[in-house]
Tab-separated table of C-alpha atoms in Angstrom:
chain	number	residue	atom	x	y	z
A	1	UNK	CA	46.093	-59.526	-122.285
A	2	UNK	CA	47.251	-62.801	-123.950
A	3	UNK	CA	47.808	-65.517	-121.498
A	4	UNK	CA	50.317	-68.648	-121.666
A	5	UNK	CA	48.998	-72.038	-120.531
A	6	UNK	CA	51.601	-74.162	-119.038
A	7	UNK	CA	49.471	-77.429	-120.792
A	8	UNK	CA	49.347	-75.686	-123.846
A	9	UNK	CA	52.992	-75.066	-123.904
A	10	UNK	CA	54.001	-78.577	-123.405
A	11	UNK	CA	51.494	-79.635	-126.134
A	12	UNK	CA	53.029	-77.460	-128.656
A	13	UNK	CA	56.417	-79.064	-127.925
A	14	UNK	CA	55.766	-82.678	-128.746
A	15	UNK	CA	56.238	-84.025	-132.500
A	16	UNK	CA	52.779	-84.298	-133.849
A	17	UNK	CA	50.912	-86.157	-136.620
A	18	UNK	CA	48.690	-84.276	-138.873
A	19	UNK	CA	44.863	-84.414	-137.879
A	20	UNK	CA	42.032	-85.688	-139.909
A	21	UNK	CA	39.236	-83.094	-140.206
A	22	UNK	CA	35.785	-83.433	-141.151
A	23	UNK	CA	33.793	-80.471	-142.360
A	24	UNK	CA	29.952	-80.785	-141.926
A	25	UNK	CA	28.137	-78.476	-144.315
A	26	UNK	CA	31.000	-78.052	-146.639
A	27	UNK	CA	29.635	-76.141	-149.434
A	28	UNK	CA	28.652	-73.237	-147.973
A	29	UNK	CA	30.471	-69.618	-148.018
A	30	UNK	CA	31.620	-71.112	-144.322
A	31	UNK	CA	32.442	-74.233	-145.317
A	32	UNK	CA	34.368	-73.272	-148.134
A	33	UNK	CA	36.198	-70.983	-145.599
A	34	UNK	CA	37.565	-73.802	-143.323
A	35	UNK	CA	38.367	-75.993	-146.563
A	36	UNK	CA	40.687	-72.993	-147.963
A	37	UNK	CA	42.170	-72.458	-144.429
A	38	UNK	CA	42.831	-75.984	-143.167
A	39	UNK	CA	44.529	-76.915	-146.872
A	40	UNK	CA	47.623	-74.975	-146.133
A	41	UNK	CA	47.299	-75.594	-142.110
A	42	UNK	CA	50.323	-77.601	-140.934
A	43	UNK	CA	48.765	-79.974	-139.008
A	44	UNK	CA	45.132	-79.861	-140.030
A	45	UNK	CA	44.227	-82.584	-143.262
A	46	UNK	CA	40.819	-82.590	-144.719
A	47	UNK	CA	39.287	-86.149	-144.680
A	48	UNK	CA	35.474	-85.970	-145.034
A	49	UNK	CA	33.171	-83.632	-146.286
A	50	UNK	CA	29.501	-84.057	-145.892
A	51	UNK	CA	26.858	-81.513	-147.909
A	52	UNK	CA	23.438	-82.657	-147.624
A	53	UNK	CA	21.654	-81.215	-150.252
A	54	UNK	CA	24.468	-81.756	-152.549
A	55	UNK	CA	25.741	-85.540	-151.790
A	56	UNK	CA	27.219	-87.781	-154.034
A	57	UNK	CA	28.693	-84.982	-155.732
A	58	UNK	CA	32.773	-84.225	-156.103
A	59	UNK	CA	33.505	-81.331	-154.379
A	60	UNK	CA	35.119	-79.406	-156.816
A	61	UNK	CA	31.768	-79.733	-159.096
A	62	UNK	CA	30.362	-77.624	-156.179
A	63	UNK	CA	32.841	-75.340	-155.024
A	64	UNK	CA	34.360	-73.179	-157.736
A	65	UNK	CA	37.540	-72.118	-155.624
A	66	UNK	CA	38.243	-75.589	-154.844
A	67	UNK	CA	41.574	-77.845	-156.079
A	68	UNK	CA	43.862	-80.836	-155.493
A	69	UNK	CA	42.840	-83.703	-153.606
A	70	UNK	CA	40.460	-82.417	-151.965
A	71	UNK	CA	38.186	-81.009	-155.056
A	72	UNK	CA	38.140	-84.874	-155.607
A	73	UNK	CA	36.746	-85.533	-152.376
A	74	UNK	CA	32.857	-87.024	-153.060
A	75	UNK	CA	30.647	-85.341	-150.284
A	76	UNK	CA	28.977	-87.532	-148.498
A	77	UNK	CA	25.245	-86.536	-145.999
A	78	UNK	CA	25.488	-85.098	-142.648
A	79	UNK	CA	23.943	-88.636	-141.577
A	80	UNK	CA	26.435	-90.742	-142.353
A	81	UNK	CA	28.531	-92.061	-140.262
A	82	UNK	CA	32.399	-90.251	-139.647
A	83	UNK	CA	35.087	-92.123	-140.325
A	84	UNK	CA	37.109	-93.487	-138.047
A	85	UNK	CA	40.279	-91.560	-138.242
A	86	UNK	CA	38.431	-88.243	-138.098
A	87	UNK	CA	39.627	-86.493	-134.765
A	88	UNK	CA	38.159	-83.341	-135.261
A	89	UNK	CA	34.605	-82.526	-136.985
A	90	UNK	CA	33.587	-78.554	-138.297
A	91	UNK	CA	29.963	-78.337	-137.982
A	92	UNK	CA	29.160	-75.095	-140.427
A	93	UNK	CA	25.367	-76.434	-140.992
A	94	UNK	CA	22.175	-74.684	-140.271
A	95	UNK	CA	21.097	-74.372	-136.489
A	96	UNK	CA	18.669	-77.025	-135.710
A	97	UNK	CA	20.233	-79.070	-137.845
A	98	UNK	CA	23.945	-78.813	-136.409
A	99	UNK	CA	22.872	-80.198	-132.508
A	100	UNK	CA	22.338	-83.672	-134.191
A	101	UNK	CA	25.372	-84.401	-135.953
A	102	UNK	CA	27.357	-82.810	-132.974
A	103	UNK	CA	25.557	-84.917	-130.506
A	104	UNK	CA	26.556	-88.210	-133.067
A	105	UNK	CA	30.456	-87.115	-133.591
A	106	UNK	CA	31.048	-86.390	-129.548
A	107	UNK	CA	29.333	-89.812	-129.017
A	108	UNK	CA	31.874	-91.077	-131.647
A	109	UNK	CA	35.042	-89.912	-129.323
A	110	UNK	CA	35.726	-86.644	-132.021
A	111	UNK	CA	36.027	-83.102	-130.957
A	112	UNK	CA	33.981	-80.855	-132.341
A	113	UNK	CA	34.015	-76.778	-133.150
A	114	UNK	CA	30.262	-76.123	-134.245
A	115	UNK	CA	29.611	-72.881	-136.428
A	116	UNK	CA	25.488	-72.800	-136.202
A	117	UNK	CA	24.095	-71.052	-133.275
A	118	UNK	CA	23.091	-74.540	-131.656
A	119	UNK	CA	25.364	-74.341	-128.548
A	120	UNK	CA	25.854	-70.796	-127.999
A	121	UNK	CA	23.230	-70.574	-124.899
A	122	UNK	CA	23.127	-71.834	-121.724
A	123	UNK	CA	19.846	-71.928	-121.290
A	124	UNK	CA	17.048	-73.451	-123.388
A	125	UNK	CA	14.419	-70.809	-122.224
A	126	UNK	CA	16.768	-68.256	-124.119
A	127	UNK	CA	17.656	-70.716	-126.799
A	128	UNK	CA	14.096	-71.209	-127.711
A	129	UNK	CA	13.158	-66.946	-127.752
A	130	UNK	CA	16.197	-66.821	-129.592
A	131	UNK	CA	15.397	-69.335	-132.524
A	132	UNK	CA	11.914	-69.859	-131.814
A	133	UNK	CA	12.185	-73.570	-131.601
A	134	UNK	CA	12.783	-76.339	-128.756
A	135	UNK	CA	17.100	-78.134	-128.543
A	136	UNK	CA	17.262	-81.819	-129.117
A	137	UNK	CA	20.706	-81.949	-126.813
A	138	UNK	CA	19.974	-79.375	-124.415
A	139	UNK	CA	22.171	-81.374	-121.953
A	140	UNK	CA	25.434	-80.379	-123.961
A	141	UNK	CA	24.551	-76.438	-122.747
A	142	UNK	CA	26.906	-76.742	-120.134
A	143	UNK	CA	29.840	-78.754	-121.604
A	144	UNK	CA	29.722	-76.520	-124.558
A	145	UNK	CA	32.709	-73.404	-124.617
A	146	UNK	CA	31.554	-70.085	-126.101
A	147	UNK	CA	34.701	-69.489	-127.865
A	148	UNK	CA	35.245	-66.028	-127.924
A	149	UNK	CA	39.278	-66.628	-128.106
A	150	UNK	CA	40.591	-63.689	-126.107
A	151	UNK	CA	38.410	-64.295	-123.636
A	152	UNK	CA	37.981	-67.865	-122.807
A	153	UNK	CA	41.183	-69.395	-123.995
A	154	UNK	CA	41.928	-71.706	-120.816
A	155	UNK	CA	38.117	-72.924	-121.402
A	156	UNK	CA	38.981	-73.744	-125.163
A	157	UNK	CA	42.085	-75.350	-124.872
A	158	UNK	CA	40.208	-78.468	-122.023
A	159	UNK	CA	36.803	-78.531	-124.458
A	160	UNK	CA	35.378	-81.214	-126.723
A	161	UNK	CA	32.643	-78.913	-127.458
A	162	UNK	CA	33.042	-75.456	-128.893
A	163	UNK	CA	30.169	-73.253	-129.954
A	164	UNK	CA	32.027	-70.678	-132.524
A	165	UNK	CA	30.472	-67.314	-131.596
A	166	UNK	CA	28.160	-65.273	-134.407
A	167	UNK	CA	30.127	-62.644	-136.602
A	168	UNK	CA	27.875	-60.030	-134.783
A	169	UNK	CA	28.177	-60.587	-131.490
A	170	UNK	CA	31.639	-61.155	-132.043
A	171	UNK	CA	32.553	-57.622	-133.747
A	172	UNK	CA	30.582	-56.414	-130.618
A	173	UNK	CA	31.653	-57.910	-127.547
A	174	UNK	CA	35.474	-57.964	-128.848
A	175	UNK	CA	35.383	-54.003	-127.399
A	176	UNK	CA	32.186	-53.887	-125.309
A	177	UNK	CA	33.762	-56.361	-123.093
A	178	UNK	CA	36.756	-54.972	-121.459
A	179	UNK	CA	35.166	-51.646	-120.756
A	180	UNK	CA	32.317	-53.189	-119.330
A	181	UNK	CA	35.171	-54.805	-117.052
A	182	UNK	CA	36.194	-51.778	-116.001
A	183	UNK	CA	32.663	-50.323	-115.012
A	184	UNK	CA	32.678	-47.515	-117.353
A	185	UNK	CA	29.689	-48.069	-119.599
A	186	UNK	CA	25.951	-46.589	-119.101
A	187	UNK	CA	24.385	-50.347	-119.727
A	188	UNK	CA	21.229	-48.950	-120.421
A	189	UNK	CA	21.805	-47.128	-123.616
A	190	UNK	CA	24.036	-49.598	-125.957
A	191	UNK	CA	22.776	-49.252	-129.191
A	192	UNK	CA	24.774	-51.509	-131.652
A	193	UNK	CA	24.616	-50.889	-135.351
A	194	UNK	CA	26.129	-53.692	-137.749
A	195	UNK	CA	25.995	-53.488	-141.492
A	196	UNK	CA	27.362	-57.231	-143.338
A	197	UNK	CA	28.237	-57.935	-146.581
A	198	UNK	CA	25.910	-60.630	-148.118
A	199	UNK	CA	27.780	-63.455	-147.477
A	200	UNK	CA	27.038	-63.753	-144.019
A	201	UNK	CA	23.339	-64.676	-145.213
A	202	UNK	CA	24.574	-68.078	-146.224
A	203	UNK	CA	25.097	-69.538	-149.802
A	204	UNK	CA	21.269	-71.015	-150.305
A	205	UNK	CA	19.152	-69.109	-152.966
A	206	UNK	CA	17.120	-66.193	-151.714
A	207	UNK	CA	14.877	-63.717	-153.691
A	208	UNK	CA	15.871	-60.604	-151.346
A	209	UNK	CA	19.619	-61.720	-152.095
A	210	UNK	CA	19.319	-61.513	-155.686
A	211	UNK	CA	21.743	-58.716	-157.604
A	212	UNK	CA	18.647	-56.651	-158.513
A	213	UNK	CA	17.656	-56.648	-154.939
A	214	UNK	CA	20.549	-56.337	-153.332
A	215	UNK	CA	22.724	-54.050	-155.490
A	216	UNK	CA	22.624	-50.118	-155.269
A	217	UNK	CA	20.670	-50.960	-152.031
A	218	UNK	CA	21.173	-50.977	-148.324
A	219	UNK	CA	18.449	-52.175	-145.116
A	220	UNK	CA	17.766	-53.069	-142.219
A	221	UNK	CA	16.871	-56.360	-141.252
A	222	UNK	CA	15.768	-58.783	-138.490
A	223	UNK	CA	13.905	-56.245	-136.293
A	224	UNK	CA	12.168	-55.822	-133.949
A	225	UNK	CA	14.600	-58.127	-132.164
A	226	UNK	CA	17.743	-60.155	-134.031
A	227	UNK	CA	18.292	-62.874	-132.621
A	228	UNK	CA	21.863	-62.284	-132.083
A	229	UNK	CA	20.938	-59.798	-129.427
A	230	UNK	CA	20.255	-62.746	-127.058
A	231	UNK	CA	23.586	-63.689	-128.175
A	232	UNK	CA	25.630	-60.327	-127.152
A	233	UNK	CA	23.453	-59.588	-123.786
A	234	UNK	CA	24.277	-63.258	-122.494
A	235	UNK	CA	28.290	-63.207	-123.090
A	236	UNK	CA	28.344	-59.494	-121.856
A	237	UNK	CA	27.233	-60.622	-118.745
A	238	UNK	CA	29.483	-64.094	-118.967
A	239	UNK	CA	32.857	-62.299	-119.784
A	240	UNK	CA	32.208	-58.659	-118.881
A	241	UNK	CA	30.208	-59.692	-115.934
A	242	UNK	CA	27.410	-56.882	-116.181
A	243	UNK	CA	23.676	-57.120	-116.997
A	244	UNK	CA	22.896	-55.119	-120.245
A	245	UNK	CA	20.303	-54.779	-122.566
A	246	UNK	CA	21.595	-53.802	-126.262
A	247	UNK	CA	19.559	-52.276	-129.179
A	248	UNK	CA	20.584	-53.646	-132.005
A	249	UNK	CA	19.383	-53.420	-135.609
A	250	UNK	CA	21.782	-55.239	-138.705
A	251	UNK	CA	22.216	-53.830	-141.960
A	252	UNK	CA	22.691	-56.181	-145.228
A	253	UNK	CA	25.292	-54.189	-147.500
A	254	UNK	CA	26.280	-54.913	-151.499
A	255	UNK	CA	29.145	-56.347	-151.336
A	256	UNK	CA	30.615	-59.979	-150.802
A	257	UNK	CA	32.048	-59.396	-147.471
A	258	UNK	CA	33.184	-57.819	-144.628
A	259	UNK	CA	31.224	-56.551	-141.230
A	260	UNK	CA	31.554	-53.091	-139.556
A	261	UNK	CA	29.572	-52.690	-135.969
A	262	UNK	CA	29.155	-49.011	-134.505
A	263	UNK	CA	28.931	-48.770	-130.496
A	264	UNK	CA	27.312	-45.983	-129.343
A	265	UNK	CA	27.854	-45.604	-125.495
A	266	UNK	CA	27.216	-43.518	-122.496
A	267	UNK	CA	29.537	-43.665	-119.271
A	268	UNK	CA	32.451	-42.722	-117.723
A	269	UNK	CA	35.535	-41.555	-118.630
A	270	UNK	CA	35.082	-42.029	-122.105
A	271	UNK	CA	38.733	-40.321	-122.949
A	272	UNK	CA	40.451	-43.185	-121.238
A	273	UNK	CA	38.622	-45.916	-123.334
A	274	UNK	CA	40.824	-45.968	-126.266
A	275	UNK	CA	43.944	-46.468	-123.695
A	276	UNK	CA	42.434	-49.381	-122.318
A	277	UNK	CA	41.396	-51.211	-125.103
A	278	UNK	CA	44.769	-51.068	-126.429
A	279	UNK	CA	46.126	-52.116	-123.015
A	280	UNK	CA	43.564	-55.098	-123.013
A	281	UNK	CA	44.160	-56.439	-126.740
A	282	UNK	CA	48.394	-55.204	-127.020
A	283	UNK	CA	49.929	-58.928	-127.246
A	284	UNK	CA	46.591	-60.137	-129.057
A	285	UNK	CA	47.492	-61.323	-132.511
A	286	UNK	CA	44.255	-60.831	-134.234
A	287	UNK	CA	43.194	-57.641	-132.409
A	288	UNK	CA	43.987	-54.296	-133.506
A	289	UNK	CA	43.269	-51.065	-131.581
A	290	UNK	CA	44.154	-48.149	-134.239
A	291	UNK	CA	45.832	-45.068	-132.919
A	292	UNK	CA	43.521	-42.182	-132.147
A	293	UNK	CA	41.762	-40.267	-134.572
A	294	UNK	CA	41.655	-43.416	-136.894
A	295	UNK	CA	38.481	-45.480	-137.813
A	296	UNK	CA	38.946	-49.110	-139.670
A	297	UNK	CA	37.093	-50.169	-142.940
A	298	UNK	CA	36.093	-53.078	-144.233
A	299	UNK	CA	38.698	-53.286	-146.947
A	300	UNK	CA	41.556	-53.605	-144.180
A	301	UNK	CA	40.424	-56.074	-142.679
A	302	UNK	CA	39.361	-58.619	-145.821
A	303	UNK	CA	40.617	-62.082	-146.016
A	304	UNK	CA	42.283	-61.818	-142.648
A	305	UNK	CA	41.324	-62.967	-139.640
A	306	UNK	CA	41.685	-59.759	-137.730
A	307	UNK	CA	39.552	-57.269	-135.704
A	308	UNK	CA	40.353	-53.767	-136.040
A	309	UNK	CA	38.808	-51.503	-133.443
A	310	UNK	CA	38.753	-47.371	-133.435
A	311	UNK	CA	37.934	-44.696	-130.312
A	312	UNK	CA	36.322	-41.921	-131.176
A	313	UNK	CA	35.027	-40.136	-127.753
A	314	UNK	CA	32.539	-37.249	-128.243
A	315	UNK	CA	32.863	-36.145	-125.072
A	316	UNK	CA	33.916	-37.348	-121.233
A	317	UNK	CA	30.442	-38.984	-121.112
A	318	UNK	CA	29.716	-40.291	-124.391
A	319	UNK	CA	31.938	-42.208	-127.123
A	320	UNK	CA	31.791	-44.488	-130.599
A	321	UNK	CA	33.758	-47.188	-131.047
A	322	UNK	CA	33.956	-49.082	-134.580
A	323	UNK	CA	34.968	-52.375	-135.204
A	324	UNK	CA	35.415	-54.218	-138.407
A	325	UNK	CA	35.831	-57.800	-139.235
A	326	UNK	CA	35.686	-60.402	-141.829
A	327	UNK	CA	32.001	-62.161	-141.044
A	328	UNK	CA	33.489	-65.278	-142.985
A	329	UNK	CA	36.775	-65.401	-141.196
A	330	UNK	CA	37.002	-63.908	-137.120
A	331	UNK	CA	33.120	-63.802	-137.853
A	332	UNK	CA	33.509	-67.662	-138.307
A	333	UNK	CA	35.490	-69.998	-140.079
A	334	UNK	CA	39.088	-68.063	-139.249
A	335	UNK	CA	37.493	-68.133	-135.208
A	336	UNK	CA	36.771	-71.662	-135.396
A	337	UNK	CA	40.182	-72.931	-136.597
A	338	UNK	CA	41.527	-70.010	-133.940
A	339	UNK	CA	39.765	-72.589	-131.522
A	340	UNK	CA	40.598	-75.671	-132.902
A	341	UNK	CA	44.405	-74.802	-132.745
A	342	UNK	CA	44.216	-74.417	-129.074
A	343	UNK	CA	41.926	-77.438	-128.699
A	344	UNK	CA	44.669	-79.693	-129.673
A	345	UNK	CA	47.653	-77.769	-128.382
A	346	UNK	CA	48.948	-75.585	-131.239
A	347	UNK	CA	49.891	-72.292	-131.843
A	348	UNK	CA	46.307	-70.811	-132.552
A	349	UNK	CA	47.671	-68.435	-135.508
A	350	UNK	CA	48.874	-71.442	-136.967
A	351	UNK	CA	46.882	-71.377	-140.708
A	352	UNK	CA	45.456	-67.667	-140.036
A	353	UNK	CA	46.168	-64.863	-141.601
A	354	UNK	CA	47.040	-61.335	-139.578
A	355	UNK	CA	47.529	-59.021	-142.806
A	356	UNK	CA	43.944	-58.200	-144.789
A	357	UNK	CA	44.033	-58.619	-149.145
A	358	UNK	CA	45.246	-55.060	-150.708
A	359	UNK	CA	43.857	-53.811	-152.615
């Protein structure tokens, strides 16, 4: 259930000025998320915007949705140096890239809410099977908050460092996690099937992405072992407090985006679930358990920054459970401003969406 924090509270009382923003990796499908958002938040102002590959450039030459003051913004590298006024810095670059320039902006006093998988671990061991390669900051692990919102929001609101969960894991362990509180789940058969619209494989140009590739098409991808599996069997364990080991395989589907995860579980009890997931997420503003009997889609959820979740129990010992989200938006850029808000004390809907684009 939602929780009020007394220091939160207080925050949200006092006048406040608006707060410069960098975004780090701003022309990307994430980027270009957080620019859209934060340009009608009310106390979020876009300040710098760094694009490696395309500095020097005005940012409206690169980003076709892009207007006003900021589409005259020029971007400026990841390397150079924030500017002084910036209090809070997006990182939406690639991981292994990310962990320097949030190393540089938390030595530089800013707070920072970094999209790339860089500081979701908290161990290197894992970090390294995960992404195959050795951490340059590995001594941020621990000071880093996974920011799952509903379930670490006293963590958030005290951080300087938030690692913005993956779209996967998060359309998973929204509605793995409180029935895995309540000790209901077989954890040795959780086989999690994801299918993504093509966005979520990033903006950069890839032959497999192509429309004659991609259209008409669906597949699998990233087996024998995503790497977001890591990802769900560490935070299952951190918020749901059991050991599990998830099979997981990720589809890549036509379209530009939108995620839907199926849960297929073994346990306990499985004609209760639906009553306690709506009893954990009631007073949650971006969760939505549907009544029984109904399943979510992608197309409700679009352009919002919701999670819609559905019950379907086969039987008192085995159940599905759907979940749908928007990979650009809960999956990411709509989580990480979620985040931010609390990080400095404001309502955390504030600039977010609740109702999906319809048609």
């Amino acid at each position: 259930m939602t929780k009020s924090f007394d220091e939160t509270d207080a925050l949200r009382s006092m006048p406040v000025m608006n707060i410069a923003v960098a975004i780090l990796g701003a022309t990307g499908y994430t980027g270009a998320e957080l620019i859209r958002l934060i340009e009608s938040h009310p106390h979020f102002e876009v300040k710098h915007l760094a694009a490696h590959s395309q500095a020097g450039k005005l940012a409206g030459d690169v980003l076709p949705g892009c207007a006003g003051k900021v589409a005259a913004m020029r971007l400026a590298t990841a390397d150079d140096a924030l500017p002084e006024n910036v209090e809070l810095v997006f990182t939406a670059l690639p991981h292994g890239a990310a962990a320097t320039s949030v190393f540089a902006a938390l030595e530089a006093g800013k707070k920072v809410v970094d999209l790339s998988a860089d500081f979701r671990h908290k161990s290197h061991d894992i970090y390294q099977a995960a992404y195959g390669a050795s951490h340059p900051h590995p001594e941020l692990f621990e000071e880093a908050v996974y920011g799952l919102t509903e379930f670490a929001r006293a963590d958030v609101a005290k951080a300087r460092l938030i690692a913005n969960p993956g779209c996967y894991p998060t359309s998973t362990l929204l509605p793995l996690v409180p029935l895995l509180n309540a000790e209901l789940i077989d954890t040795s058969t959780i086989i999690v099937d994801s299918k993504s619209g093509t966005s979520g494989a990033g903006r950069s140009a890839k032959t497999d992405l192509l429309y004659c590739e991609i259209n008409e098409s669906v597949k699998a991808y990233g087996l024998p072992r995503h790497r977001h599996a890591w990802e769900m069997e560490e935070w299952a364990l951190g918020f749901g407090h059991q050991s599990i080991t998830v099979r997981f395989v990720p589809h890549i589907l036509p379209m530009n985006r939108g995620m839907l995860t199926t849960l297929h579980l073994n346990g306990a009890s499985t004609h209760s679930w639906h009553e306690i997931l709506t009893d954990q997420f009631a007073d949650e503003p971006f969760v939505k358990v549907l009544p029984e009997g109904r399943l979510p889609s992608t197309a409700g959820i679009s352009g919002s920054n919701r999670c819609d979740i559905g019950v379907a129990a086969l039987s008192d010992s085995e159940a599905v459970i759907v979940s749908c989200i928007d990979n650009l938006l809960k999956g990411a850029a709509g989580q990480a401003l979620q985040n931010a808000n609390l990080m400095f004390g404001f309502d955390e809907t504030a600039g977010l969406a609740t109702h999906a684009l319809w048609p």
